[in-house]
Tab-separated table of C-alpha atoms and ligand atoms in Angstrom:
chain	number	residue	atom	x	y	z
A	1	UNK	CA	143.558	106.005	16.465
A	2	UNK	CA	146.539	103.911	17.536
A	3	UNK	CA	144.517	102.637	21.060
A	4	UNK	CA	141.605	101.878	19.261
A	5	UNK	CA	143.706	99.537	16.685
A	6	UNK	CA	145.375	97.907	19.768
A	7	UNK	CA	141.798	97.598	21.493
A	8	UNK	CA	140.076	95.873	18.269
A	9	UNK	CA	143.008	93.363	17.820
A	10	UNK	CA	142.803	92.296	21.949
A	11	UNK	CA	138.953	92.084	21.163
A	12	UNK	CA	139.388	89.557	18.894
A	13	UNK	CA	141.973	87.517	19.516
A	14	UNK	CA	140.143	87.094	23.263
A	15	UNK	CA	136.782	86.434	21.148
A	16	UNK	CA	139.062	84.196	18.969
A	17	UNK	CA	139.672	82.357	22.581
A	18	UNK	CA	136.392	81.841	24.063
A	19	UNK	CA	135.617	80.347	20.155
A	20	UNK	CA	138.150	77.928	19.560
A	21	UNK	CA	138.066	74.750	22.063
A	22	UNK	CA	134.227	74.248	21.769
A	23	UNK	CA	132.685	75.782	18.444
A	24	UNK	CA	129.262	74.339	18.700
A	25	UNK	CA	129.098	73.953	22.646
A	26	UNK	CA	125.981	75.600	23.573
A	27	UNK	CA	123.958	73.802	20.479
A	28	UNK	CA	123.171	70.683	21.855
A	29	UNK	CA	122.012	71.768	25.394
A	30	UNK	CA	118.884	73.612	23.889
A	31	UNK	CA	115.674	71.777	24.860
A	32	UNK	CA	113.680	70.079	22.101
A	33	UNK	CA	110.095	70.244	22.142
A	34	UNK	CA	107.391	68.565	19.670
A	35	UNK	CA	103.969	70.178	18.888
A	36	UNK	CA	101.851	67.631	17.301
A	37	UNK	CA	99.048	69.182	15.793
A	38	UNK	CA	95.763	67.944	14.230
A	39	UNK	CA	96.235	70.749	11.717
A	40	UNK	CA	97.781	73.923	11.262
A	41	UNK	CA	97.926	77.148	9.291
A	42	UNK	CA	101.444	78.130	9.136
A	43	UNK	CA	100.170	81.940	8.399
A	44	UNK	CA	101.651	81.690	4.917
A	45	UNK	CA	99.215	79.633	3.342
A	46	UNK	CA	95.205	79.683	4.332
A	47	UNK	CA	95.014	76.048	3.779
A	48	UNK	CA	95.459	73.774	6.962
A	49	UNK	CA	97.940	70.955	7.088
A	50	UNK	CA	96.792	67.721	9.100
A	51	UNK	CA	98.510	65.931	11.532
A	52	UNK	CA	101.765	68.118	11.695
A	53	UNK	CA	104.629	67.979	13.785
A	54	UNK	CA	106.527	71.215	15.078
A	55	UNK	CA	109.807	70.752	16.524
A	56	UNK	CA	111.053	73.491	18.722
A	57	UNK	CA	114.494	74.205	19.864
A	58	UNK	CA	115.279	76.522	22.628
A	59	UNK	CA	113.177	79.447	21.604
A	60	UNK	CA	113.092	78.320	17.950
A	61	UNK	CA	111.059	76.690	15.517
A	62	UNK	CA	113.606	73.629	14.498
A	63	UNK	CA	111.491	71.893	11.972
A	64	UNK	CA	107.439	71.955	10.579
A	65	UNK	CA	106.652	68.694	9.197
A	66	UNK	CA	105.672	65.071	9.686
A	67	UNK	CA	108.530	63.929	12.007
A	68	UNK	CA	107.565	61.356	14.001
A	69	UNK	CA	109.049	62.335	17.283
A	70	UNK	CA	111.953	59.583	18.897
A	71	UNK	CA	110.995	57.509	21.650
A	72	UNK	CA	111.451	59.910	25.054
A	73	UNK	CA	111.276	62.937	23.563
A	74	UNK	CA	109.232	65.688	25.316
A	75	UNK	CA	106.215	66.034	22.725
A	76	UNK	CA	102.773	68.381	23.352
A	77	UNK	CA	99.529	66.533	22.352
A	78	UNK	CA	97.581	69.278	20.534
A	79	UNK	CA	96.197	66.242	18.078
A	80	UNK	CA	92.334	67.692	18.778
A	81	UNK	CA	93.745	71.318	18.335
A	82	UNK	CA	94.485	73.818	15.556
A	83	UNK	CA	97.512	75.556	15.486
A	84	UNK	CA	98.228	78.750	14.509
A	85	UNK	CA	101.152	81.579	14.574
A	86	UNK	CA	101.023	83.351	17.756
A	87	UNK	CA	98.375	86.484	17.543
A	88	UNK	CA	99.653	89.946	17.189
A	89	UNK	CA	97.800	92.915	18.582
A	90	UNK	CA	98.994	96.359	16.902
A	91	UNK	CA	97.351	98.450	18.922
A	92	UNK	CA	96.785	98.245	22.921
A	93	UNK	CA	97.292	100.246	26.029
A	94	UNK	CA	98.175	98.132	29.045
A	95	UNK	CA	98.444	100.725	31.111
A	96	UNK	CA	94.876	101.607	30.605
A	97	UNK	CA	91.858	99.665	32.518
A	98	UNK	CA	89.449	100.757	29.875
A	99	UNK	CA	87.835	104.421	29.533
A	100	UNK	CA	84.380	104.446	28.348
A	101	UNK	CA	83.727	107.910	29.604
A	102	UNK	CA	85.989	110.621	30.188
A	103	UNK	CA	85.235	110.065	33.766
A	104	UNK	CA	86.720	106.638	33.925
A	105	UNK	CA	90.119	108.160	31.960
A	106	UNK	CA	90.138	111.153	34.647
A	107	UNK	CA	90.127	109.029	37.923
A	108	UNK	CA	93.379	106.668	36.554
A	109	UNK	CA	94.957	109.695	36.310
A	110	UNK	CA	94.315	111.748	38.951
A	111	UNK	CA	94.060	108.742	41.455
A	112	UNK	CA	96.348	106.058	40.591
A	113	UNK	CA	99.996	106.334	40.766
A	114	UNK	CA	102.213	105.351	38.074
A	115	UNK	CA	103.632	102.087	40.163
A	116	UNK	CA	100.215	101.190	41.089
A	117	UNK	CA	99.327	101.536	36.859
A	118	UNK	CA	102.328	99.459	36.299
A	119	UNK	CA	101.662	96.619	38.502
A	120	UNK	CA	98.175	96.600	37.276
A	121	UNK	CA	99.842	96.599	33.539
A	122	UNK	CA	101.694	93.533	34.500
A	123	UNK	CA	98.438	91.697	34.859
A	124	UNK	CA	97.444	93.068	31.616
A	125	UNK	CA	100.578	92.092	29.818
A	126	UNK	CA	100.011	88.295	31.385
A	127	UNK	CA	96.042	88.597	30.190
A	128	UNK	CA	97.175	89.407	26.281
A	129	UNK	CA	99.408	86.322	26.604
A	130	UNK	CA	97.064	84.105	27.943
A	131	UNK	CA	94.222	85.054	25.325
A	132	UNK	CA	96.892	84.444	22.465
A	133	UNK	CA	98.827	87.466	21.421
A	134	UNK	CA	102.456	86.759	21.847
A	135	UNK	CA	103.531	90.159	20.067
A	136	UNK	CA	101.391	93.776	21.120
A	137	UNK	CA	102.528	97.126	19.860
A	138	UNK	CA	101.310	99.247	23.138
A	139	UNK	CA	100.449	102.627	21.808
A	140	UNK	CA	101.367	104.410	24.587
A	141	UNK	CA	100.599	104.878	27.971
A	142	UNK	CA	98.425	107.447	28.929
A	143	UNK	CA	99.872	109.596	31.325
A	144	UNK	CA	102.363	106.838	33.060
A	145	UNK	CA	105.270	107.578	31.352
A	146	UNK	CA	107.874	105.565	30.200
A	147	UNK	CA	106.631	102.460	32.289
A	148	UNK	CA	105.857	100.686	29.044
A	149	UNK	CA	110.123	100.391	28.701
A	150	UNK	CA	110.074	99.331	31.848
A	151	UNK	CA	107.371	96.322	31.516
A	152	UNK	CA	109.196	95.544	27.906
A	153	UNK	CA	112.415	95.004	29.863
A	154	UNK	CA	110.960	93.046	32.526
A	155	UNK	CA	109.229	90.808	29.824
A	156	UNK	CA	112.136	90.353	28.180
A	157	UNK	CA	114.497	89.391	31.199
A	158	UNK	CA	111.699	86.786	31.813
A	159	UNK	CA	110.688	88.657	35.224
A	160	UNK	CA	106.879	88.392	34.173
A	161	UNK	CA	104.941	86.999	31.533
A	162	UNK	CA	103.931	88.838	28.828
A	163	UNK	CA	103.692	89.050	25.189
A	164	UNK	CA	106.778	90.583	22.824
A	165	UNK	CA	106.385	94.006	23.103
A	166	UNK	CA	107.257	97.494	20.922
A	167	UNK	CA	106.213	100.381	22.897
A	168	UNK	CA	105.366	104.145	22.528
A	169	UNK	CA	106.225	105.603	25.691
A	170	UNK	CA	104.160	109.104	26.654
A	171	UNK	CA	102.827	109.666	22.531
A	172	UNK	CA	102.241	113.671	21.471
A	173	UNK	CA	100.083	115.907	20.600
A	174	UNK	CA	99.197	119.865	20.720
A	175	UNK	CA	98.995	121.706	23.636
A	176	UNK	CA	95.621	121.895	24.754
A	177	UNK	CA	94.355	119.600	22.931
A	178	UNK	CA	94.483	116.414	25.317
A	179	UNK	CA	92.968	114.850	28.496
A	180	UNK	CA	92.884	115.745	31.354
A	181	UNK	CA	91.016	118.664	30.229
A	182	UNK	CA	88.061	120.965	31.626
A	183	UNK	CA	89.689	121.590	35.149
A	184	UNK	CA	90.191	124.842	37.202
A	185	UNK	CA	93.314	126.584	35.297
A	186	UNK	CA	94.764	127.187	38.805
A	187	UNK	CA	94.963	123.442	38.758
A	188	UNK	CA	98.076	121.759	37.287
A	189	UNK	CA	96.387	118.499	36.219
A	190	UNK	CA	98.718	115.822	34.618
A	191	UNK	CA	98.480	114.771	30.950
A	192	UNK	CA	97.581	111.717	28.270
A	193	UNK	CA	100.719	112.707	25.972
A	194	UNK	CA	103.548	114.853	25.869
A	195	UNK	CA	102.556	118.388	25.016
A	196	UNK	CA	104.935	119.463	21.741
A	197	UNK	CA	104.422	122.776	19.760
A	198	UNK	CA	105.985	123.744	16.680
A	199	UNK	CA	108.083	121.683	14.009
A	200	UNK	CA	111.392	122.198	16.260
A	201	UNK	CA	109.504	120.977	19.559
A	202	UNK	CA	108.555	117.827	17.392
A	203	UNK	CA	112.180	117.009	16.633
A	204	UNK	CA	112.968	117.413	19.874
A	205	UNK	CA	110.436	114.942	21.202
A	206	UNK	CA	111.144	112.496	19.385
A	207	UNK	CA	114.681	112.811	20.261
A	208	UNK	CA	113.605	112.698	23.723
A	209	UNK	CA	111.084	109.922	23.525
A	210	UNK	CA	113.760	107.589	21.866
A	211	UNK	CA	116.722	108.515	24.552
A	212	UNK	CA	114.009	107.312	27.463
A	213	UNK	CA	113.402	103.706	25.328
A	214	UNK	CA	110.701	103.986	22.813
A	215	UNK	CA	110.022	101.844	19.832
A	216	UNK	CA	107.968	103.657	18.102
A	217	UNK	CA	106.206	107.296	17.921
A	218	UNK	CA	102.856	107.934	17.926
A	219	UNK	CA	101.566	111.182	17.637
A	220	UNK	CA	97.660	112.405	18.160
A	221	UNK	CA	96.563	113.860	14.519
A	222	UNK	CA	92.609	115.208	15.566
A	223	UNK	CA	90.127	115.700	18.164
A	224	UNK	CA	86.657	117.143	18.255
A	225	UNK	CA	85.010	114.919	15.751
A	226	UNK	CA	81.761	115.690	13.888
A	227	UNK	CA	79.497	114.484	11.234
A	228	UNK	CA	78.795	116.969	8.198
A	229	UNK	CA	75.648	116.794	6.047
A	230	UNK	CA	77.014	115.515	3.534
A	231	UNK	CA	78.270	111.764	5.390
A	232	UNK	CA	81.951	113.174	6.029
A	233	UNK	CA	83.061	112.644	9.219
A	234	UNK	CA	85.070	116.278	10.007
A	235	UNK	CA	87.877	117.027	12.371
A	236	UNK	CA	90.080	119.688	14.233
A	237	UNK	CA	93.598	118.709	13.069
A	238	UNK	CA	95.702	118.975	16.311
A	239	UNK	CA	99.260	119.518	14.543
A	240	UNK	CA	99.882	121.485	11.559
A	241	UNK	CA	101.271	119.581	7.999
A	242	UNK	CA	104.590	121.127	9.065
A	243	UNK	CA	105.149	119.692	12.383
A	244	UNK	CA	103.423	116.142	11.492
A	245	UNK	CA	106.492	116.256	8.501
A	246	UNK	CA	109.263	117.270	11.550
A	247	UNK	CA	107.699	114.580	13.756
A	248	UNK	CA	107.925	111.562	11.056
A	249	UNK	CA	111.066	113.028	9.594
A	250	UNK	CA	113.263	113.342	12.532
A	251	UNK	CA	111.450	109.683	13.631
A	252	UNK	CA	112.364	107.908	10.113
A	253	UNK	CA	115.978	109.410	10.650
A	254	UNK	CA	116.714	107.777	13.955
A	255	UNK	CA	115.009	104.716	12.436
A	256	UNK	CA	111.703	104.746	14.166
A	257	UNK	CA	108.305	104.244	12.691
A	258	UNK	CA	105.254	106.798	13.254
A	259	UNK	CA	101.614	105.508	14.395
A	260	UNK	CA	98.907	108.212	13.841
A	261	UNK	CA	95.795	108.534	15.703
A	262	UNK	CA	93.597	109.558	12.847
A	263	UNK	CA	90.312	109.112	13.283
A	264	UNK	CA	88.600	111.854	10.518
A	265	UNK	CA	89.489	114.021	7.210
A	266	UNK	CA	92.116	116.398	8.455
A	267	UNK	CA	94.065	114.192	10.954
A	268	UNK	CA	93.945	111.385	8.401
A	269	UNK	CA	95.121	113.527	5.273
A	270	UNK	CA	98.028	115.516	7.053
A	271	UNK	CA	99.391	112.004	8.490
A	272	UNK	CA	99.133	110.265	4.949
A	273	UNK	CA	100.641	113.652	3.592
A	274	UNK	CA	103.305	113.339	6.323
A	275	UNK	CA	104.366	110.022	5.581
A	276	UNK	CA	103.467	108.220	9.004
A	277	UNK	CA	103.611	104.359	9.017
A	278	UNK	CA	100.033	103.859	9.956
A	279	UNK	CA	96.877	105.451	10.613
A	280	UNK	CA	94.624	103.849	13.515
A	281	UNK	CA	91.160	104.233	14.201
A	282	UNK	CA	90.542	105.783	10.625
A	283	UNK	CA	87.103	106.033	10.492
A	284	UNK	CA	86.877	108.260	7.924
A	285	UNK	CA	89.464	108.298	5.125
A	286	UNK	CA	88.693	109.754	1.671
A	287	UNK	CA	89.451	107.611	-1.442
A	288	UNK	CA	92.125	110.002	-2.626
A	289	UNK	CA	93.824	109.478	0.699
A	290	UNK	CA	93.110	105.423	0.619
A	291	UNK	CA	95.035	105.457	-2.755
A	292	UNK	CA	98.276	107.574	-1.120
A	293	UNK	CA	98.233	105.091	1.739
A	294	UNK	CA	98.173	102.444	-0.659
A	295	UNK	CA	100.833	104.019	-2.936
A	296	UNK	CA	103.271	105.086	0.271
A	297	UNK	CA	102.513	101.312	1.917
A	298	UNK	CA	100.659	103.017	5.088
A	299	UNK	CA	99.131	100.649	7.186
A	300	UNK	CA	95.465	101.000	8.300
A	301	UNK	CA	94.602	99.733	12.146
A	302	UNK	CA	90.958	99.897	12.054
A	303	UNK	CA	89.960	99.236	15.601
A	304	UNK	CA	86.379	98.190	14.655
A	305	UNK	CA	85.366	96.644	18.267
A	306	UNK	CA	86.345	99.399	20.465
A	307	UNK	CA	84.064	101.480	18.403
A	308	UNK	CA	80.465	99.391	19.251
A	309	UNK	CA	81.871	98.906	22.354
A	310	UNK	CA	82.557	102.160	23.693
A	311	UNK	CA	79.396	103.962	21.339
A	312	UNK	CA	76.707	103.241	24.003
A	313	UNK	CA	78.604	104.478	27.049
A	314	UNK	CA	79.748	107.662	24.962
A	315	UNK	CA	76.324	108.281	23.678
A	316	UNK	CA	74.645	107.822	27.581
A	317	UNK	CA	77.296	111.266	27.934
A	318	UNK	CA	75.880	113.210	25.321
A	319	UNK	CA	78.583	112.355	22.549
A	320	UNK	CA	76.080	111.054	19.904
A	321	UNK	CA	78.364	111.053	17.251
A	322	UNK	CA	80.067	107.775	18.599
A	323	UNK	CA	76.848	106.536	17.349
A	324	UNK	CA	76.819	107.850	13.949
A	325	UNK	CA	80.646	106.980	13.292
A	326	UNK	CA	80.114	103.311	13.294
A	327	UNK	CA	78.269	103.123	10.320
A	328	UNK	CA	81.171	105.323	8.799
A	329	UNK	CA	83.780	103.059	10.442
A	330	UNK	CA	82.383	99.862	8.696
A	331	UNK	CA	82.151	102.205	5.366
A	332	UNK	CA	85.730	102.933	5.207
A	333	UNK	CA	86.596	99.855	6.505
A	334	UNK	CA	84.897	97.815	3.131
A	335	UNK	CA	86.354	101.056	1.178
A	336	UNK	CA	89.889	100.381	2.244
A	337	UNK	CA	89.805	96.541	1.698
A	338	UNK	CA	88.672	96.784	-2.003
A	339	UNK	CA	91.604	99.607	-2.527
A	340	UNK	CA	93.503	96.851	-1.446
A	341	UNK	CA	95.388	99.130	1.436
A	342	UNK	CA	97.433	96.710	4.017
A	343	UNK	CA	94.921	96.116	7.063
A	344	UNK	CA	96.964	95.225	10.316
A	345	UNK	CA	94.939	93.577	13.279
A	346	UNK	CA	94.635	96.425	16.211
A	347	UNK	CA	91.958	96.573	19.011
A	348	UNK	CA	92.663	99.170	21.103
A	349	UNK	CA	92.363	96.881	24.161
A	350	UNK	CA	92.832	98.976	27.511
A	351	UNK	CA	90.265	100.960	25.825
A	352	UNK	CA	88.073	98.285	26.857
A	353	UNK	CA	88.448	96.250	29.410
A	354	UNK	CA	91.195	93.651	29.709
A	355	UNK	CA	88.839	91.182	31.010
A	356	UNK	CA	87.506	91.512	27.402
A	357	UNK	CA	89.342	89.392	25.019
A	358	UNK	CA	90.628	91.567	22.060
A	359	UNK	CA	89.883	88.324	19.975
A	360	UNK	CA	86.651	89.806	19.480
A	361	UNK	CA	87.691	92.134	16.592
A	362	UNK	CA	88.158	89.305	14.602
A	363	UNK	CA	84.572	88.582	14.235
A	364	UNK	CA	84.012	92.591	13.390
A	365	UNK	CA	86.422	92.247	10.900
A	366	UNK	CA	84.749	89.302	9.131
A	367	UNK	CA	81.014	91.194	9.867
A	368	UNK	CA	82.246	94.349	7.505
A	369	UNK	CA	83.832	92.161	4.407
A	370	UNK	CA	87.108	90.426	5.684
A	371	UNK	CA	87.541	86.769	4.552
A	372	UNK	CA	88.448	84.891	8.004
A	373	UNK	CA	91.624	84.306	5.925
A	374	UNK	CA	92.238	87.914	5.277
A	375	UNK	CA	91.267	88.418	9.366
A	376	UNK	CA	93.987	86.145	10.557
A	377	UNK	CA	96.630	87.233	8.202
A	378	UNK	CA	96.481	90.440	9.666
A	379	UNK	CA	97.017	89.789	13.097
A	380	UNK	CA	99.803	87.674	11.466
A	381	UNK	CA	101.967	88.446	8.865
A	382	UNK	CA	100.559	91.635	7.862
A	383	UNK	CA	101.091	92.728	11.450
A	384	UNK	CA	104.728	91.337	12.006
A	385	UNK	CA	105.551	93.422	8.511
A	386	UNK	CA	104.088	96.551	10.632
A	387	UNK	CA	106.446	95.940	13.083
A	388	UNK	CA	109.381	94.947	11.182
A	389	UNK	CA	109.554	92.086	12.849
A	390	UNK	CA	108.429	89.354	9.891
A	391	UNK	CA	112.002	87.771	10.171
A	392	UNK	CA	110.661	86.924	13.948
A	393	UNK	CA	107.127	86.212	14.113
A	394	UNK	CA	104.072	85.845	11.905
A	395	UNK	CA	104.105	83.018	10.733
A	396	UNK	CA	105.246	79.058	12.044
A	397	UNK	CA	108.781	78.268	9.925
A	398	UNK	CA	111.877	77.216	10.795
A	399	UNK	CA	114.384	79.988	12.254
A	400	UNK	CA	111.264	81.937	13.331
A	401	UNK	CA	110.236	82.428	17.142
A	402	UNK	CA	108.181	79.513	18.765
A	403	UNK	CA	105.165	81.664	19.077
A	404	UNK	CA	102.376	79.266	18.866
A	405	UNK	CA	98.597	79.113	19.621
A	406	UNK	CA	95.849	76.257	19.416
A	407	UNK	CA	92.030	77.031	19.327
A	408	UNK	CA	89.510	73.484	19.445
A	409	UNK	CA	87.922	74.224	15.914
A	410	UNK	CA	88.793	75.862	12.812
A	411	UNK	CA	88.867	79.190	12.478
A	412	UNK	CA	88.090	79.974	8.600
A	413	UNK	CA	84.731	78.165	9.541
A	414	UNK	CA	83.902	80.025	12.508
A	415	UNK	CA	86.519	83.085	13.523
A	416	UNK	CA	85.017	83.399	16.575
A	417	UNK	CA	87.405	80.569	17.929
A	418	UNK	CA	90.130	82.868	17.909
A	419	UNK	CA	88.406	84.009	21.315
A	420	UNK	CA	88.679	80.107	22.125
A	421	UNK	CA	92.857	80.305	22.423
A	422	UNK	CA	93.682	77.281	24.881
A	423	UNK	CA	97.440	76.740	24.553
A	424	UNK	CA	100.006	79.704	24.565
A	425	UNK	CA	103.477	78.767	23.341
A	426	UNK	CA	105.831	81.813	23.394
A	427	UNK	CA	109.376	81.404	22.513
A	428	UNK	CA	109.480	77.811	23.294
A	429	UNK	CA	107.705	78.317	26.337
A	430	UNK	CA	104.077	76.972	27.393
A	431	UNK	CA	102.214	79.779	29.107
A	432	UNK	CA	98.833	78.520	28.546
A	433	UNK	CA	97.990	74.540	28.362
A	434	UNK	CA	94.503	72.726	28.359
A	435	UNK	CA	91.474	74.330	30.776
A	436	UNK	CA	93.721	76.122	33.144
A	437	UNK	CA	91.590	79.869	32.615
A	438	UNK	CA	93.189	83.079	31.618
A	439	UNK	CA	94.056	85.908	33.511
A	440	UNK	CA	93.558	84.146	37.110
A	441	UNK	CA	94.189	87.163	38.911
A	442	UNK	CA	90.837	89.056	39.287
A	443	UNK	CA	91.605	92.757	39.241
A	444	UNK	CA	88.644	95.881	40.210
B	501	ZN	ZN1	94.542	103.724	21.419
């Protein structure tokens, strides 16, 4: 007790020290920066303000207003553009290059190593940035391990570019119930997830998963998906109600939040049940369950694009009911909007291609009922409120993060120019300016 005394009172007395002489010393060596913008949406309102000026400092939004910026100052022309709060993503995989058939899943798996996954991640990470999302939540990373805590860290050190990032690590579901499946069981094959049984195994998991860097958990609710006469879209739950509670229990103790992969009744109803923070996919969810995830404020990630775009390749496989499930997808997609349940921007992206720009979900959002209002505030402040992070990002104030994109046109006239991003500003810095074209590096 007595050490620990002694130890506080040398703590601050040196802190005290390094204080004193020069309070305010590393204030004025932050470099200022002026956005002028033709107009912008400032992700609180969906009205655009013309001709504004954004002053950043450091990594900071200083000021949003109509400064006129002094003579030598260091100012961004973006007079033809229209700005807009830096894009969040709440659902991607960069470790993925897209899996369209369970073929193209089993080869990154069984023939690319986890360092070769992670340097093509790092391309991936640089791709997001460059087609506007300064903020992702990767959703794990299929079979690579914890590499997603390593390509946060080397994001944040400023080793790469890359967007902000809250990761997942290795995800879990059942045993069994996972890729890679369907191989000789004298083979030891590796896995999507980590394999956890039984509400103990769940707390333990999580436990782990957190210890090795994870942001979040996200768990694997249902597999095996088929549709019933009646228009239902019907499920094999992977984990039972009891270990789904353990899982999100033990989670929300240690202060993490839950994603579930719910795609159908039973994986959708035992994570509302359970109390997870969001259910992606969803493409079923019954009305009584839409009200609970309204009541409990659970999130729904839709992932509309990855749905068409993967449907076709499925279907060529024999999986039909790809097909079928995106008329059901844009039901309970209109459903959930007019129960009013909070819609956050996700896309799945690594699903598809990376050479794809997620942007495209926009437009699918706006096709099945979304104002292009209601579409952007998603992937804005509805998002950053996902992540707990709507102090940070979101939206363009002062005190936020200088996360800030321009399209050429306006967006609530024609969303598709969300897929039009041409300046990247993240954290004070430029990573995208002008014509200079995303994602330079061309990867197989
Ligand atoms: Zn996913």
């Amino acid at each position: 007790m007595k050490s620990i005394r002694v130890a506080f009172v040398l703590f601050l007395s040196v802190a005290g020290l390094a204080q004193g002489p020069a309070p305010q010393s590393s204030a004025p060596s932050l470099k200022v920066t002026y956005l002028r913008c033709g107009s912008l949406y400032d992700g609180k309102s969906d009205t655009a303000r013309a001709n504004v000026t954004v002053r950043v400092s450091g990594e900071k939004i200083d000021a949003v207003g109509q400064e006129t910026p002094p003579t030598g100052a260091e100012v961004i022309d973006l007079s033809r553009e229209v700005c807009l709060p830096g894009l969040i993503d709440t659902h991607t995989h960069v470790l993925l290059q897209g899996d369209i058939t369970a073929a193209d899943y089993d080869v990154q798996l069984l023939k690319q190593s986890t360092p070769y996954r992670t340097i093509l991640a790092t391309v991936n990470a640089r791709r997001a940035l460059e087609y506007g999302f300064t903020t992702i939540r990767d959703l794990e990373t299929e079979g690579a391990g914890y590499a997603d805590v390593d390509l946060r860290k080397a994001i944040t050190v400023g080793v790469i570019p890359g967007p902000r990032m809250k990761v997942a690590g290795r995800a879990m579901d059942v045993t069994g119930a996972y890729p890679l499946l369907g191989y000789s069981w004298e083979l030891k094959v590796p896995k999507g997830v980590q394999e956890v049984d039984g509400a103990d195994g769940g707390r333990k998991a999580v436990r782990e998963q957190i210890s090795n860097g994870v942001d979040w958990i996200k768990v694997y609710s249902d597999r095996s998906y088929f549709v019933r006469p009646d228009g239902v879209l019907d499920d094999v739950p992977t984990f039972t109600l009891d270990e789904l509670r353990a899982i999100v229990d033990e989670a929300h103790r240690e202060r993490r939040r839950v994603a579930s992969h719910a795609a159908a009744l039973n994986g959708v109803h035992n994570s509302v049940e359970a109390g997870v923070n969001s259910i992606e996919h969803g493409m079923y969810i019954s009305d009584a369950d839409l009200a609970t995830m309204k009541a409990k404020g659970i999130y729904y990630v839709p992932t509309l694009f990855v749905g068409e775009y993967v449907a076709e390749g499925r279907a060529t496989e024999g999986n039909k009911v790809w097909v079928d499930m995106i008329k059901i997808h844009e039901d309970t997609f209109r459903r959930a909007l007019k129960a009013g349940v909070e819609i956050a921007f996700g896309t799945d992206a690594g699903g598809f291609d990376w050479k794809i720009d997620p942007a495209k979900e926009f437009s699918v959002m706006v096709k099945y009922g979304m104002t292009p209002a209601q579409a952007l505030r998603a992937a804005n402040m509805t998002a950053a409120e996902l992540l707990e992070m709507q102090n940070q990002v979101g939206s363009i104030e002062a005190g936020k993060y200088a996360d800030i994109v321009a399209v050429p046109g306006d967006p609530m006239r024609d969303i598709g120019q969300l897929e039009k991003v041409d300046f990247v500003m993240k954290g004070g810095t430029v990573y995208r300016q002008g014509g200079v074209a995303p994602h330079a590096v061309a990867v197989p």
